[in-house]
Amino acid sequence: MFAYYFQLGLRSLRRNPILTALMVMAIGFGVAASMTTYSVFRATSNNPIPQKSSQLFAVQIDNWGPEDNDKGEPASSLNYTDSIALMKAHKAKRQTALYPVGLAAVPADANLLPFRTNGYAVYGDAFPMFDMPFLYGGGWSSAEDDGHAAVVVIARSINDKLFNGANSVGREINLDGHNYRVTGVLDSWDPKPLFFDPVNTSGFDDPVDLFIPFTRAIELKMSTNGNNNCNKNPGDGWDAWLHSECIWAQFWVEAPSKADVDTYRQFLQGYAAEQQRAGRFHWAPNVRTRDVMDWLDHQNVVPAESKISLLVAMGFLLICLVNTVGLLLAKFMRRAPEIGVRRALGASRREIYGQFLIEAGTVGLAGGLLGLLLTGLGVFGVSLVFDPKIARLATLDASLVALTMLVAVLATVLAAFYPTWRAAQVQPAWQLKSN
Amino acid sequence: MMQIKPILAALKRHKAGTILIALQIALTLAIVCNALFIIQQRVDRLSRPTGMIETDLMAIQNRWVGIDDEATAPLVKADIQILRSLPGVEDAVSTNSFPLRGGGWSMGVRLNPTAKKPITQTTLYFVDDHALPTMGAKLIAGRNFRADEVVTIDPKVFESSPVVIITKALADKVFPDGSALGKQIYITEGAPSSTVIGIVERLQVPWNGNFANKFEGNSTLLPIQLSGNFSAYLIRSKPGQLASVLKAAPAALFKANRMRVIPSERGVRTYADVREQAYKSDRGMAILMGIICVVLLAITAAGIVGLTSFWVGQRRKQIGVRRALGATKHDILSYFLTENLLIGIGGVVVGAMLAVGMNLWLMQQFEMARLSPVYVIAGVIVLLLLGQGAVLAPAMRAARVSPVEATRSV
Amino acid sequence: MLKMTHLSKVYRTEVVETYALRDFNIDVKEGEFVAVTGPSGSGKTTFLTIAGLLETFTGGEYHLDGVEVSHLNDNARSKIRNEKIGFIFQAFNLIPDLNVFDNVEVPLRYRGMKSAERKKRIMESLERVGLASRAKHYPAELSGGQQQRVAIARALAGSPRLLLADEPTGNLDTQMARSVLELLEEIHREGATIVMVTHDPELAARAQRNVHVIDGQVVDLAEDPRFHAHVAQVAEATHGR
């Protein structure tokens, strides 16, 4: 029966080519618009570390107080004092303070120009915490953290550039005029969005090139390559700034279980209370821990453009569906006499339902194919609307192709329910009269 | 026009079709209004002037390698000398940032040094006496900096400058009576004051995001060269010589000192590129919304044509009867136009409410501005006209139905 | 009232020309009740559509109420249909989307009549056909006979000088047919001119005068052999049932 209905559907579609074309175009455009924008939304709202996203927490401590914080919400970064205190307390399974550093790598070959790198100053815990894969070697030890060691972990791309891809563990590189010993080379690792620092990046910037110890960076008085926010004048010089309430560091902890998170939050609460008692905070403890996805959401990593265009595209699809309901209604009711005769010849309501829903599915299939074509064009064209860094994340992969077809067919069949119900209400008759 | 009541009566018998068309019009109106509004906002934003003369202007972003932050000042000075003496270069200046660069320094402006809250925000441009001629910013009161006023300062110890030049927007905000010239302002809480020695007509801040909308014209120029490993150079070429300077400038800089990084992306740009990159997503959004509007209107029109054609087809007989009973062609035409107008009015009433609701929601979620009623009115007119246009062809077909149809039994 | 002389109607396609009416002559006086009879395909319905200005004709002359109509444009023809002619169709042709009241109102609307006047006339003509109580009903809720009486009310509401009826009882059973016919006779007695097309000799007999159409021409009853053949046919068909 399915094949018969499918055949009937195709024939009926050929009978009113204009009406059919209108429907196919409406569905095609609607599906393409929503799928294109969805491809961007999917990329930007991606979970970059699904295996651990609920075990990693960004820490916030309100060191500015109710007058300067954002409607009660603690700032998104910590100052040096709090970062170091939390590192020293060592209350989580693993923890790291981190901040971006913009170092220039100076190739040993004097004919080559220095080039700029995207680096982060971190603690050795960061490598196992963030599940970074190593091609050669590994991270550095806590002893090296404590010793402000001049060590570095470089990305594969940097290793390829400086060492032609050879195992460079133990060799040295020159960053901003200082030498660092390579302890490890990362395999390809480029989480999108860059979950551990959405504060200083859009989340979709170029991949991280290298990591150096936080303690070493501070010793060399490297200021942050990201945002530095002060609620009051920090005073003159490096030391005054370092020990001010200016905030510029991110702090992450790993807490494998619910109990661990609770314990850590209690610790933070206690720490803030202690600061209040010591007279540094003049307000009640105000701390937060947010896991990866919460944090990305809180930092609005999904660009407003992406949300608005997804929203508009959904509205667009809805209109296309309303349009389709109308056109299907017209198409089906035009065949009321035929339906009457079919009913008289013994077709049950159920069979009328089957016939017309399958016909609608055929329209949906055609619309889906058109939609696929247009989605391809759309994905190709998203760089028009979005930052190229984000646009390149939108791809027409197998799952998007499947989703496009599924949405097209499902949406059309859904749209066909009312027209089909109306068609099934036609009484059996030999009537071939109008009116 | 006399037939509104019977048309309504007839529509009541075709609820589904009527509701579908009205709903489609309503949703289309809601989206088109908001999309037009977004387009207008984005176009507004990207047509804002920077206050600079943007032709024959370029920017270089430079970072020193392996040099202590404190030791960069003479290097920058040397760079600027090289740039100014290049053939084809009119003038050049070293600055921490420039309009539309994206990153910069902002501070609160106070009249009372101990006031808890500043009056407004301003961006700080650390420049020298060549800034105004290089940028092409127009001084409308007071004077430019003198070369002897320019000093080099470590950003970590910066607090204020004895003299500043501010934009008219900032001057008007802080001194609404227009008396800014010669007055004292405070740009750092608790630090010494700065005297306003000049006012420029306009100079945009480095940011073009929503957060900077409130102070997008509030800029302060200071006769200070910041030490540190980053600096940006703005270069004005002699008319028409930008292309050659674009190549010559970075080459000359590398020749002088190779311990620097000028990123391949965004390191050397004409100002036209700076503007284009800064507003890329605004322009893209406007284009996207434009496309969506056009396609949406087309689909809605096609839907109306489709459904009305079907109605005309279904009612051929009664059209014939009406004609037999004395309806003129014009009566039939106006019947269908009026019918569509009634459905359209129903649709736009709901649509206008949806449009406002959608805008309120967007305002809440994305800091969007309030939808001006002009857009709703424009959208209503566009959709009603679209409906009338779409229904015209099927209605004319209906008017051509011969009265003799009334006598046909099928 | 209605006078056709040498009237012809030709349907042309690319291959053939078909004469629906040929040298058709008829003269209906004011106040007459004329039945036009003939076998199906004889051209009697074509005659009616031309008489009712629903269609144009190819040659000859047609005077309606003293006016030669062949030169009138579409609007003028609509106006005449609206003001001078009332139609009663075999299939009733009520507008299904409108209730009884609104259906009767249709021609009055096109006449641009004031609302109060319209209402008065509608109720009068509905009372006349005995359906005033059904004003709010929709056609689908009425029996065939009731529907035809609404159609007659609609035709009467505009006080037309000429009433054209096309097989007015064709879709009705005998009893309903009789009541509709009585209504027509009553209208005629009040002074209306009625031209009724039918192939039912019994119905035709109730008219003052019969005009017979065969092969697109009016024929003399007594002399034309084709008529006798037709009568025989009808008789056979009637008895055969």
Short mmCIF file of N, CA and C in Angstrom, two decimals, chain B residues 67-176:
data_model
loop_
_atom_site.label_atom_id
_atom_site.label_comp_id
_atom_site.label_asym_id
_atom_site.label_seq_id
_atom_site.Cartn_x
_atom_site.Cartn_y
_atom_site.Cartn_z
N ILE B 67 62.41 42.42 24.49
CA ILE B 67 62.87 43.73 24.95
C ILE B 67 62.04 44.09 26.17
N ASP B 68 62.71 44.57 27.23
CA ASP B 68 61.98 44.93 28.44
C ASP B 68 61.00 46.06 28.15
N ASP B 69 59.85 45.98 28.81
CA ASP B 69 58.81 46.96 28.57
C ASP B 69 59.32 48.39 28.70
N GLU B 70 60.23 48.59 29.67
CA GLU B 70 60.69 49.95 29.93
C GLU B 70 61.61 50.45 28.81
N ALA B 71 62.18 49.52 28.04
CA ALA B 71 63.20 49.89 27.06
C ALA B 71 62.63 50.16 25.67
N THR B 72 61.30 50.13 25.54
CA THR B 72 60.74 50.21 24.19
C THR B 72 60.59 51.64 23.70
N ALA B 73 60.57 52.61 24.63
CA ALA B 73 60.26 53.98 24.23
C ALA B 73 61.16 54.51 23.11
N PRO B 74 62.50 54.36 23.24
CA PRO B 74 63.34 54.87 22.15
C PRO B 74 63.09 54.15 20.83
N LEU B 75 62.74 52.84 20.93
CA LEU B 75 62.49 52.08 19.70
C LEU B 75 61.27 52.63 18.98
N VAL B 76 60.22 52.94 19.77
CA VAL B 76 59.00 53.47 19.17
C VAL B 76 59.31 54.83 18.55
N LYS B 77 60.08 55.62 19.27
CA LYS B 77 60.44 56.94 18.76
C LYS B 77 61.16 56.80 17.41
N ALA B 78 62.10 55.83 17.36
CA ALA B 78 62.84 55.60 16.12
C ALA B 78 61.90 55.17 15.00
N ASP B 79 60.97 54.26 15.34
CA ASP B 79 59.99 53.78 14.35
C ASP B 79 59.22 54.96 13.76
N ILE B 80 58.76 55.83 14.63
CA ILE B 80 57.93 56.94 14.17
C ILE B 80 58.73 57.86 13.26
N GLN B 81 60.02 58.07 13.64
CA GLN B 81 60.86 58.91 12.78
C GLN B 81 60.99 58.28 11.40
N ILE B 82 61.22 56.94 11.37
CA ILE B 82 61.35 56.24 10.09
C ILE B 82 60.08 56.42 9.27
N LEU B 83 58.94 56.20 9.94
CA LEU B 83 57.66 56.26 9.20
C LEU B 83 57.42 57.67 8.64
N ARG B 84 57.70 58.69 9.49
CA ARG B 84 57.42 60.06 9.04
C ARG B 84 58.32 60.47 7.89
N SER B 85 59.51 59.84 7.82
CA SER B 85 60.43 60.27 6.76
C SER B 85 60.29 59.42 5.49
N LEU B 86 59.41 58.41 5.54
CA LEU B 86 59.21 57.58 4.33
C LEU B 86 58.61 58.43 3.22
N PRO B 87 59.07 58.21 2.00
CA PRO B 87 58.43 58.94 0.90
C PRO B 87 56.97 58.50 0.78
N GLY B 88 56.09 59.44 0.55
CA GLY B 88 54.68 59.09 0.41
C GLY B 88 53.93 59.21 1.71
N VAL B 89 54.66 59.37 2.84
CA VAL B 89 53.96 59.48 4.12
C VAL B 89 53.76 60.95 4.48
N GLU B 90 52.54 61.29 4.84
CA GLU B 90 52.21 62.66 5.20
C GLU B 90 52.55 62.88 6.68
N ASP B 91 52.08 61.93 7.51
CA ASP B 91 52.34 62.04 8.94
C ASP B 91 52.09 60.67 9.57
N ALA B 92 52.57 60.49 10.80
CA ALA B 92 52.36 59.21 11.49
C ALA B 92 52.37 59.46 12.98
N VAL B 93 51.69 58.58 13.72
CA VAL B 93 51.63 58.73 15.16
C VAL B 93 51.61 57.36 15.81
N SER B 94 52.18 57.26 16.98
CA SER B 94 52.13 56.02 17.75
C SER B 94 51.04 56.18 18.81
N THR B 95 50.20 55.21 18.93
CA THR B 95 49.07 55.29 19.87
C THR B 95 48.80 53.92 20.49
N ASN B 96 48.13 53.91 21.61
CA ASN B 96 47.79 52.63 22.23
C ASN B 96 46.64 51.96 21.48
N SER B 97 45.80 52.77 20.82
CA SER B 97 44.64 52.22 20.13
C SER B 97 44.13 53.25 19.14
N PHE B 98 43.09 52.90 18.41
CA PHE B 98 42.48 53.85 17.47
C PHE B 98 41.03 53.42 17.25
N PRO B 99 40.19 54.31 16.70
CA PRO B 99 38.77 53.95 16.55
C PRO B 99 38.60 52.64 15.78
N LEU B 100 37.66 51.81 16.26
CA LEU B 100 37.29 50.52 15.66
C LEU B 100 38.36 49.44 15.78
N ARG B 101 39.43 49.73 16.56
CA ARG B 101 40.47 48.71 16.69
C ARG B 101 39.94 47.50 17.46
N GLY B 102 39.05 47.73 18.40
CA GLY B 102 38.47 46.62 19.15
C GLY B 102 38.93 46.62 20.60
N GLY B 103 40.19 46.89 20.86
CA GLY B 103 40.68 46.92 22.24
C GLY B 103 41.22 48.29 22.59
N GLY B 104 41.10 48.67 23.83
CA GLY B 104 41.60 49.98 24.20
C GLY B 104 41.51 50.19 25.70
N TRP B 105 41.67 51.41 26.13
CA TRP B 105 41.72 51.74 27.54
C TRP B 105 40.54 52.64 27.84
N SER B 106 39.75 52.31 28.87
CA SER B 106 38.67 53.22 29.21
C SER B 106 38.72 53.56 30.69
N MET B 107 38.30 54.77 31.00
CA MET B 107 38.29 55.25 32.38
C MET B 107 37.02 56.03 32.63
N GLY B 108 36.71 56.25 33.92
CA GLY B 108 35.57 57.08 34.27
C GLY B 108 36.02 58.54 34.38
N VAL B 109 35.15 59.45 33.99
CA VAL B 109 35.49 60.88 34.07
C VAL B 109 34.74 61.49 35.25
N ARG B 110 35.49 62.26 36.09
CA ARG B 110 34.88 62.90 37.25
C ARG B 110 35.17 64.39 37.23
N LEU B 111 34.31 65.17 37.85
CA LEU B 111 34.61 66.58 38.09
C LEU B 111 35.08 66.76 39.53
N ASN B 112 34.65 65.82 40.37
CA ASN B 112 35.06 65.81 41.76
C ASN B 112 35.95 64.59 41.95
N PRO B 113 37.25 64.80 42.30
CA PRO B 113 38.20 63.69 42.29
C PRO B 113 37.83 62.56 43.23
N THR B 114 37.00 62.82 44.24
CA THR B 114 36.68 61.76 45.19
C THR B 114 35.27 61.20 45.00
N ALA B 115 34.58 61.67 43.95
CA ALA B 115 33.22 61.16 43.70
C ALA B 115 33.27 59.65 43.53
N LYS B 116 32.30 58.97 44.15
CA LYS B 116 32.29 57.51 44.08
C LYS B 116 32.05 57.03 42.65
N LYS B 117 31.05 57.64 42.01
CA LYS B 117 30.70 57.20 40.65
C LYS B 117 31.11 58.27 39.64
N PRO B 118 31.74 57.85 38.54
CA PRO B 118 32.09 58.82 37.51
C PRO B 118 30.85 59.33 36.76
N ILE B 119 31.00 60.50 36.10
CA ILE B 119 29.88 61.06 35.33
C ILE B 119 29.63 60.23 34.08
N THR B 120 30.73 59.86 33.43
CA THR B 120 30.61 59.05 32.23
C THR B 120 31.93 58.33 31.98
N GLN B 121 31.93 57.48 30.94
CA GLN B 121 33.15 56.76 30.56
C GLN B 121 33.83 57.48 29.42
N THR B 122 35.12 57.32 29.31
CA THR B 122 35.83 57.82 28.12
C THR B 122 36.92 56.83 27.78
N THR B 123 37.27 56.78 26.50
CA THR B 123 38.45 56.01 26.13
C THR B 123 39.65 56.94 26.16
N LEU B 124 40.83 56.38 26.40
CA LEU B 124 42.04 57.19 26.41
C LEU B 124 42.90 56.82 25.21
N TYR B 125 43.28 57.84 24.42
CA TYR B 125 44.22 57.63 23.32
C TYR B 125 45.54 58.29 23.73
N PHE B 126 46.59 57.47 23.91
CA PHE B 126 47.90 57.99 24.30
C PHE B 126 48.68 58.31 23.04
N VAL B 127 48.82 59.59 22.74
CA VAL B 127 49.37 59.99 21.45
C VAL B 127 50.39 61.12 21.63
N ASP B 128 50.70 61.82 20.56
CA ASP B 128 51.53 63.02 20.68
C ASP B 128 50.91 64.12 19.80
N ASP B 129 51.71 65.17 19.54
CA ASP B 129 51.16 66.31 18.82
C ASP B 129 50.84 66.01 17.35
N HIS B 130 51.23 64.82 16.86
CA HIS B 130 50.93 64.49 15.46
C HIS B 130 49.59 63.78 15.29
N ALA B 131 48.93 63.50 16.40
CA ALA B 131 47.70 62.69 16.32
C ALA B 131 46.63 63.38 15.47
N LEU B 132 46.37 64.66 15.75
CA LEU B 132 45.26 65.31 15.05
C LEU B 132 45.50 65.38 13.54
N PRO B 133 46.70 65.84 13.09
CA PRO B 133 46.90 65.84 11.63
C PRO B 133 46.88 64.43 11.03
N THR B 134 47.45 63.44 11.73
CA THR B 134 47.45 62.09 11.17
C THR B 134 46.03 61.55 11.05
N MET B 135 45.27 61.69 12.11
CA MET B 135 43.90 61.15 12.09
C MET B 135 43.00 61.96 11.18
N GLY B 136 43.30 63.24 11.07
CA GLY B 136 42.40 64.11 10.32
C GLY B 136 41.22 64.51 11.17
N ALA B 137 41.39 64.43 12.52
CA ALA B 137 40.31 64.83 13.41
C ALA B 137 40.26 66.36 13.45
N LYS B 138 39.03 66.89 13.52
CA LYS B 138 38.86 68.34 13.39
C LYS B 138 38.81 69.00 14.77
N LEU B 139 39.79 69.88 15.02
CA LEU B 139 39.83 70.63 16.28
C LEU B 139 38.85 71.78 16.16
N ILE B 140 37.85 71.85 17.06
CA ILE B 140 36.86 72.92 16.92
C ILE B 140 37.02 74.00 17.97
N ALA B 141 37.87 73.75 18.97
CA ALA B 141 38.13 74.80 19.97
C ALA B 141 39.47 74.52 20.62
N GLY B 142 40.14 75.53 21.12
CA GLY B 142 41.40 75.35 21.82
C GLY B 142 42.54 75.06 20.85
N ARG B 143 43.54 74.30 21.37
CA ARG B 143 44.74 74.08 20.57
C ARG B 143 45.15 72.62 20.62
N ASN B 144 46.10 72.29 19.74
CA ASN B 144 46.69 70.94 19.73
C ASN B 144 47.76 70.89 20.82
N PHE B 145 48.28 69.67 21.11
CA PHE B 145 49.41 69.55 22.04
C PHE B 145 50.64 70.20 21.41
N ARG B 146 51.55 70.64 22.29
CA ARG B 146 52.85 71.08 21.79
C ARG B 146 53.82 69.92 21.98
N ALA B 147 54.87 69.89 21.14
CA ALA B 147 55.83 68.79 21.21
C ALA B 147 56.44 68.69 22.61
N ASP B 148 56.62 69.85 23.29
CA ASP B 148 57.28 69.81 24.60
C ASP B 148 56.36 69.28 25.70
N GLU B 149 55.10 69.11 25.39
CA GLU B 149 54.17 68.56 26.40
C GLU B 149 54.18 67.03 26.41
N VAL B 150 54.78 66.42 25.37
CA VAL B 150 54.70 64.96 25.22
C VAL B 150 55.72 64.27 26.13
N VAL B 151 55.25 63.32 26.94
CA VAL B 151 56.15 62.58 27.83
C VAL B 151 55.94 61.08 27.63
N THR B 152 56.90 60.28 28.07
CA THR B 152 56.76 58.82 28.02
C THR B 152 56.48 58.31 29.44
N ILE B 153 55.51 57.45 29.57
CA ILE B 153 55.13 56.94 30.90
C ILE B 153 54.91 55.44 30.83
N ASP B 154 55.29 54.74 31.90
CA ASP B 154 54.99 53.31 32.04
C ASP B 154 53.50 53.17 32.38
N PRO B 155 52.76 52.37 31.63
CA PRO B 155 51.32 52.28 31.88
C PRO B 155 50.97 51.87 33.31
N LYS B 156 51.91 51.14 33.98
CA LYS B 156 51.62 50.69 35.34
C LYS B 156 51.59 51.86 36.32
N VAL B 157 52.25 52.98 35.98
CA VAL B 157 52.28 54.11 36.91
C VAL B 157 51.46 55.29 36.39
N PHE B 158 50.78 55.08 35.24
CA PHE B 158 50.02 56.20 34.70
C PHE B 158 48.85 56.58 35.62
N GLU B 159 48.66 57.85 35.84
CA GLU B 159 47.47 58.31 36.57
C GLU B 159 46.70 59.37 35.80
N SER B 160 47.42 60.38 35.30
CA SER B 160 46.71 61.41 34.54
C SER B 160 47.73 62.24 33.78
N SER B 161 47.21 63.24 33.06
CA SER B 161 48.07 64.12 32.29
C SER B 161 47.64 65.55 32.59
N PRO B 162 48.60 66.49 32.66
CA PRO B 162 48.19 67.87 32.97
C PRO B 162 47.27 68.46 31.91
N VAL B 163 47.48 68.08 30.66
CA VAL B 163 46.62 68.62 29.61
C VAL B 163 45.97 67.48 28.80
N VAL B 164 44.75 67.70 28.36
CA VAL B 164 44.07 66.69 27.52
C VAL B 164 43.27 67.42 26.44
N ILE B 165 43.02 66.69 25.36
CA ILE B 165 42.06 67.15 24.34
C ILE B 165 40.90 66.16 24.39
N ILE B 166 39.69 66.68 24.43
CA ILE B 166 38.55 65.76 24.51
C ILE B 166 37.59 66.00 23.32
N THR B 167 36.72 65.04 23.12
CA THR B 167 35.76 65.19 22.02
C THR B 167 34.59 66.04 22.50
N LYS B 168 33.87 66.59 21.51
CA LYS B 168 32.73 67.45 21.81
C LYS B 168 31.67 66.64 22.57
N ALA B 169 31.50 65.37 22.19
CA ALA B 169 30.50 64.54 22.85
C ALA B 169 30.79 64.44 24.35
N LEU B 170 32.08 64.22 24.68
CA LEU B 170 32.47 64.11 26.08
C LEU B 170 32.33 65.46 26.78
N ALA B 171 32.77 66.53 26.08
CA ALA B 171 32.69 67.87 26.65
C ALA B 171 31.24 68.22 27.00
N ASP B 172 30.34 67.91 26.06
CA ASP B 172 28.92 68.24 26.28
C ASP B 172 28.31 67.43 27.41
N LYS B 173 28.83 66.22 27.58
CA LYS B 173 28.29 65.36 28.64
C LYS B 173 28.74 65.85 30.02
N VAL B 174 30.01 66.22 30.10
CA VAL B 174 30.56 66.61 31.40
C VAL B 174 30.24 68.07 31.71
N PHE B 175 30.24 68.90 30.66
CA PHE B 175 29.90 70.32 30.83
C PHE B 175 28.74 70.66 29.91
N PRO B 176 27.54 70.38 30.34
CA PRO B 176 26.39 70.57 29.44
C PRO B 176 26.23 72.03 29.00
#
